[in-house]
Amino acid sequence: MRVTIDDITVDVEEGTTILTAARKIGGKIVPPAMCWYSKLKGSGGKCRTCLVKVAQSSAKDPRPMPKLVASCSTPVQDGMVVQNITSPEVLEARKAIVEFLLINHPLDCPVCDQAGECDLQDLSFLHGMVETRSEEPRREFPAIDIGDKIKLNMNRCILCYRCVFTADQITGKRVHGVLYRGDAPEISTYIQNVIDNDFSGNVIDVCPVGALTDRTFRFKSRVWFLNAMDAHRDCTHCGGKVTAWMYGNEIYRITGRKDKYGEVEEFICNECRFEKKNFSDWIIEGPRKISRESVISANHYEKLIKPSIIHPIEGTTEKQE
Amino acid sequence: MGRALLTENILIPGIRDFDVYRAHGGYVSAEKALKEMTAADVCREVTKSGLRGRGGAGFPTGLKWSFLDRKTERPRYLVCNADESEPGTFKDRYLMEHLPHLLIEGLIISSFALGVRSCYIYVRGEFKYIIGILKRAIDEAYQHNFLGNNILGTGLSLDIFLHPGAGAYICGEETALLESLEGKRGNPRIKPPFPAFKGLYDCPTVVNNVETLAAVVPIIGMGGDAYAAIGVGKSTGTKLISACGNINKPGVYEIDFGLPVEDFIYSEQYCGGIRDGKMLKAVVPGGSSVPVLPAGLMLNTVKGEQRLMTYESMAEGGFETGTMLGSGGFIVFDEDACMVRNTWNFTCFYRHESCGQCSPCREGTAWMEPILKRIELGEGKSKEIDLLVSIAAKIEGNTICPFGDAAAWPVASAIRHFRDEFEFHIDHPEIVKNIEHGSIYKYPVSSIQHPASLR
């Protein structure tokens, strides 16, 4: 199937979503995704940041789709023409979504462990407004400890449901979910049950914001002061392939190996993540290549390639360059 | 009163009982369909009748049925959407309360046409007493072999299951309804896949409104062509309108499509005019989700033609000067109504009922409500009117399900048509704080109207 995204044509298999097709092309034309996660079945469609315009539905039916569609959950048709950054309408909608996501966000980036590797931070840097138009009081929840290793800060949550899907699909025994509805929902374990599972720590990796953070790394360091190293060990629970975040010879934290879209290559177990913090536990392979746009790539392991921009719209691209 | 295809026998005492319903021509259409027609015949009659979904969207029922995946080996399901919770709409409740057997008959015929062996009726949880009525009617139908195995000796089998909702408006959206029916949290699904391919338990499913399924009965009884002869253009047959607000005779009325709005509001047959001889200010013609229109535009389109009770005529003029027929929840406001307060009331509802799944709706509905509250209480600022317009525009079209649109349209249309009222609230905070202030607006004559006959 042949699909054209922002004037670039690519051949993909049937059933591919627009977002996956765009990732095959790569570069600036990839729509951002806050809730969709390729490894989690059923995720996506909720945050609406990946909305794109379908200018031509297919070769057979050249009509445009009446509304913007979520690229993460819309399958491509042969001959489909999609506009992402070449459509002012899409950029306008994305700006609106970022504004919606931020009106209840506490904007506590200075004290947030996710700062520097936060998808919402990157997104608002690219599409956000300079000032807020909302005067309403922000939604507030007390921070909750989910077990002795995970911290849940609901104020920062954007309700992407990724952690719920992870708990459902990776850990096998889900004890947390979404409670309430409307503007009052929260991710919770109801009776603050400990998530008792070897793989529960993965909810930290899938969280696009700082809502779920690692208590063993809490306030230890800013992520951009750490060197990300690929490391491995023989683990009886998981593949044992991780990224070790180091300062000198000290391991500050362990995460899954994330690709440039922030998705882990493999889910890792809690033993690797929380308990093996000694240099001697790991075989260090070498520096991790980080090609994300956020501040952690300032560790200049890889020279960032300046992306080419197709038909830029006036006034929208200076900030990105 | 016009033709009554659905509600003809509704006032007969004891019509809820099987015997009385049967004695007044009940289940004749079901017998006719099962014994004399094929499934394809029934589908053809429904397509010919031009019946459109009565739940609000007005999608042609015959077309919807034709989408159902019939190739698959998996079972097919028919789900009756009885989760009627749109503010201003109470037609399905009336129908189910008085004519439960009409719905069951419609379900039997539709299931036969679609090759369905299990039906579900998803009833709004608040309709507790109706669940009892339906349950009794279903039991009676089982006793008389209109449900169960080998119905009337035709070899057809059908079971109907009742499922009470848990009190969420969003479960009236068909995919949220299916999720809820499966026992999950009632979040709308992301489409595609559509329910016609992957619906209930991942099987092909048709979801129809109560009134749509009930209308199948007269269509089979009188024939699709005769049904299509009623009404105007693509709006065929009759429609139940639940009229409420500042009118003399609130209630559920069955109208032929094509009735002028002016006749509906002012004739003695229907609403009987505005209460206390006041003037008409505005109408929400299809339940709270459709745009509100001022009297002038409600009675006549912007082209100067008389506005009719049809899907097309209501939509005449687009969103600038038109609205939608929606589910037929006809809410009438007289000259003393305060549109700001009313809009705030609607946004409270949408804030409370948003499922919270996708960000524009979750955050947007919760953002508009406090702003409207401030304006209504005389604490608003002038820039907030434009802010509301902007928020509504940003919710609209960007959400998973139509709820976002439904939440945005009432706000956008109220500001479009009654901006002066919003401005009045901001300019005169002392007055709006202290007085029941609906009647003090000075309107241009064009927006408040008496009908031509009373002028």
PDB file of N, CA and C in Angstrom, chain A residues 102-137:
ATOM      1  N   LEU A 102      -2.218  21.030  29.381  1.00  0.00           N
ATOM      2  CA  LEU A 102      -1.466  21.798  30.370  1.00  0.00           C
ATOM      3  C   LEU A 102      -2.327  22.550  31.365  1.00  0.00           C
ATOM      4  N   ILE A 103      -3.635  22.697  31.104  1.00  0.00           N
ATOM      5  CA  ILE A 103      -4.396  23.557  32.028  1.00  0.00           C
ATOM      6  C   ILE A 103      -4.491  22.957  33.417  1.00  0.00           C
ATOM      7  N   ASN A 104      -4.385  21.635  33.536  1.00  0.00           N
ATOM      8  CA  ASN A 104      -4.393  21.060  34.873  1.00  0.00           C
ATOM      9  C   ASN A 104      -3.039  20.498  35.276  1.00  0.00           C
ATOM     10  N   HIS A 105      -2.040  20.727  34.447  1.00  0.00           N
ATOM     11  CA  HIS A 105      -0.708  20.224  34.776  1.00  0.00           C
ATOM     12  C   HIS A 105      -0.044  21.196  35.751  1.00  0.00           C
ATOM     13  N   PRO A 106       0.614  20.702  36.784  1.00  0.00           N
ATOM     14  CA  PRO A 106       1.142  21.629  37.791  1.00  0.00           C
ATOM     15  C   PRO A 106       2.339  22.447  37.315  1.00  0.00           C
ATOM     16  N   LEU A 107       2.939  22.098  36.166  1.00  0.00           N
ATOM     17  CA  LEU A 107       4.111  22.810  35.652  1.00  0.00           C
ATOM     18  C   LEU A 107       5.222  22.868  36.700  1.00  0.00           C
ATOM     19  N   ASP A 108       5.391  21.744  37.408  1.00  0.00           N
ATOM     20  CA  ASP A 108       6.422  21.704  38.445  1.00  0.00           C
ATOM     21  C   ASP A 108       7.711  21.061  37.921  1.00  0.00           C
ATOM     22  N   CYS A 109       8.019  21.350  36.657  1.00  0.00           N
ATOM     23  CA  CYS A 109       9.203  20.759  36.029  1.00  0.00           C
ATOM     24  C   CYS A 109      10.492  20.935  36.849  1.00  0.00           C
ATOM     25  N   PRO A 110      10.679  22.061  37.528  1.00  0.00           N
ATOM     26  CA  PRO A 110      11.935  22.194  38.283  1.00  0.00           C
ATOM     27  C   PRO A 110      12.147  21.109  39.340  1.00  0.00           C
ATOM     28  N   VAL A 111      11.077  20.556  39.877  1.00  0.00           N
ATOM     29  CA  VAL A 111      11.268  19.526  40.892  1.00  0.00           C
ATOM     30  C   VAL A 111      10.777  18.164  40.410  1.00  0.00           C
ATOM     31  N   CYS A 112      10.618  18.034  39.105  1.00  0.00           N
ATOM     32  CA  CYS A 112      10.081  16.770  38.588  1.00  0.00           C
ATOM     33  C   CYS A 112      11.218  15.910  38.054  1.00  0.00           C
ATOM     34  N   ASP A 113      11.228  14.649  38.463  1.00  0.00           N
ATOM     35  CA  ASP A 113      12.286  13.736  38.025  1.00  0.00           C
ATOM     36  C   ASP A 113      12.239  13.441  36.543  1.00  0.00           C
ATOM     37  N   GLN A 114      11.089  13.657  35.931  1.00  0.00           N
ATOM     38  CA  GLN A 114      10.937  13.349  34.508  1.00  0.00           C
ATOM     39  C   GLN A 114      11.516  14.461  33.636  1.00  0.00           C
ATOM     40  N   ALA A 115      11.713  15.627  34.217  1.00  0.00           N
ATOM     41  CA  ALA A 115      12.151  16.777  33.431  1.00  0.00           C
ATOM     42  C   ALA A 115      13.385  16.421  32.619  1.00  0.00           C
ATOM     43  N   GLY A 116      13.367  16.812  31.346  1.00  0.00           N
ATOM     44  CA  GLY A 116      14.478  16.489  30.476  1.00  0.00           C
ATOM     45  C   GLY A 116      14.176  15.316  29.588  1.00  0.00           C
ATOM     46  N   GLU A 117      13.343  14.410  30.050  1.00  0.00           N
ATOM     47  CA  GLU A 117      12.964  13.279  29.202  1.00  0.00           C
ATOM     48  C   GLU A 117      11.452  13.138  29.167  1.00  0.00           C
ATOM     49  N   CYS A 118      10.771  14.269  29.314  1.00  0.00           N
ATOM     50  CA  CYS A 118       9.316  14.260  29.427  1.00  0.00           C
ATOM     51  C   CYS A 118       8.697  14.564  28.065  1.00  0.00           C
ATOM     52  N   ASP A 119       7.801  13.713  27.631  1.00  0.00           N
ATOM     53  CA  ASP A 119       7.149  13.928  26.341  1.00  0.00           C
ATOM     54  C   ASP A 119       6.302  15.198  26.333  1.00  0.00           C
ATOM     55  N   LEU A 120       5.677  15.472  27.474  1.00  0.00           N
ATOM     56  CA  LEU A 120       4.820  16.657  27.539  1.00  0.00           C
ATOM     57  C   LEU A 120       5.659  17.934  27.473  1.00  0.00           C
ATOM     58  N   GLN A 121       6.834  17.872  28.090  1.00  0.00           N
ATOM     59  CA  GLN A 121       7.738  19.020  28.033  1.00  0.00           C
ATOM     60  C   GLN A 121       8.166  19.289  26.594  1.00  0.00           C
ATOM     61  N   ASP A 122       8.545  18.215  25.895  1.00  0.00           N
ATOM     62  CA  ASP A 122       8.949  18.373  24.499  1.00  0.00           C
ATOM     63  C   ASP A 122       7.803  18.915  23.658  1.00  0.00           C
ATOM     64  N   LEU A 123       6.625  18.354  23.916  1.00  0.00           N
ATOM     65  CA  LEU A 123       5.461  18.726  23.132  1.00  0.00           C
ATOM     66  C   LEU A 123       5.098  20.188  23.352  1.00  0.00           C
ATOM     67  N   SER A 124       5.143  20.622  24.599  1.00  0.00           N
ATOM     68  CA  SER A 124       4.756  22.012  24.850  1.00  0.00           C
ATOM     69  C   SER A 124       5.849  22.968  24.392  1.00  0.00           C
ATOM     70  N   PHE A 125       7.084  22.470  24.343  1.00  0.00           N
ATOM     71  CA  PHE A 125       8.147  23.305  23.782  1.00  0.00           C
ATOM     72  C   PHE A 125       7.877  23.571  22.299  1.00  0.00           C
ATOM     73  N   LEU A 126       7.421  22.528  21.599  1.00  0.00           N
ATOM     74  CA  LEU A 126       7.180  22.669  20.166  1.00  0.00           C
ATOM     75  C   LEU A 126       5.866  23.373  19.845  1.00  0.00           C
ATOM     76  N   HIS A 127       4.828  23.099  20.630  1.00  0.00           N
ATOM     77  CA  HIS A 127       3.498  23.563  20.224  1.00  0.00           C
ATOM     78  C   HIS A 127       2.795  24.424  21.268  1.00  0.00           C
ATOM     79  N   GLY A 128       3.424  24.624  22.385  1.00  0.00           N
ATOM     80  CA  GLY A 128       2.709  25.278  23.469  1.00  0.00           C
ATOM     81  C   GLY A 128       2.567  26.767  23.293  1.00  0.00           C
ATOM     82  N   MET A 129       1.687  27.320  24.103  1.00  0.00           N
ATOM     83  CA  MET A 129       1.489  28.759  24.103  1.00  0.00           C
ATOM     84  C   MET A 129       2.438  29.389  25.105  1.00  0.00           C
ATOM     85  N   VAL A 130       2.631  30.684  24.930  1.00  0.00           N
ATOM     86  CA  VAL A 130       3.544  31.372  25.828  1.00  0.00           C
ATOM     87  C   VAL A 130       2.910  31.551  27.199  1.00  0.00           C
ATOM     88  N   GLU A 131       1.631  31.862  27.218  1.00  0.00           N
ATOM     89  CA  GLU A 131       0.984  32.036  28.519  1.00  0.00           C
ATOM     90  C   GLU A 131      -0.336  31.267  28.568  1.00  0.00           C
ATOM     91  N   THR A 132      -0.748  30.981  29.774  1.00  0.00           N
ATOM     92  CA  THR A 132      -1.977  30.214  29.926  1.00  0.00           C
ATOM     93  C   THR A 132      -3.182  31.156  29.884  1.00  0.00           C
ATOM     94  N   ARG A 133      -4.267  30.651  29.327  1.00  0.00           N
ATOM     95  CA  ARG A 133      -5.499  31.443  29.289  1.00  0.00           C
ATOM     96  C   ARG A 133      -6.458  30.996  30.380  1.00  0.00           C
ATOM     97  N   SER A 134      -6.061  29.980  31.111  1.00  0.00           N
ATOM     98  CA  SER A 134      -6.964  29.435  32.116  1.00  0.00           C
ATOM     99  C   SER A 134      -6.709  30.074  33.476  1.00  0.00           C
ATOM    100  N   GLU A 135      -7.781  30.466  34.124  1.00  0.00           N
ATOM    101  CA  GLU A 135      -7.646  31.039  35.463  1.00  0.00           C
ATOM    102  C   GLU A 135      -8.180  30.096  36.523  1.00  0.00           C
ATOM    103  N   GLU A 136      -8.638  28.928  36.089  1.00  0.00           N
ATOM    104  CA  GLU A 136      -9.280  28.029  37.053  1.00  0.00           C
ATOM    105  C   GLU A 136      -8.225  27.407  37.950  1.00  0.00           C
ATOM    106  N   PRO A 137      -8.629  27.049  39.168  1.00  0.00           N
ATOM    107  CA  PRO A 137      -7.696  26.307  40.016  1.00  0.00           C
ATOM    108  C   PRO A 137      -7.389  24.955  39.394  1.00  0.00           C
TER     109      PRO A 137
END
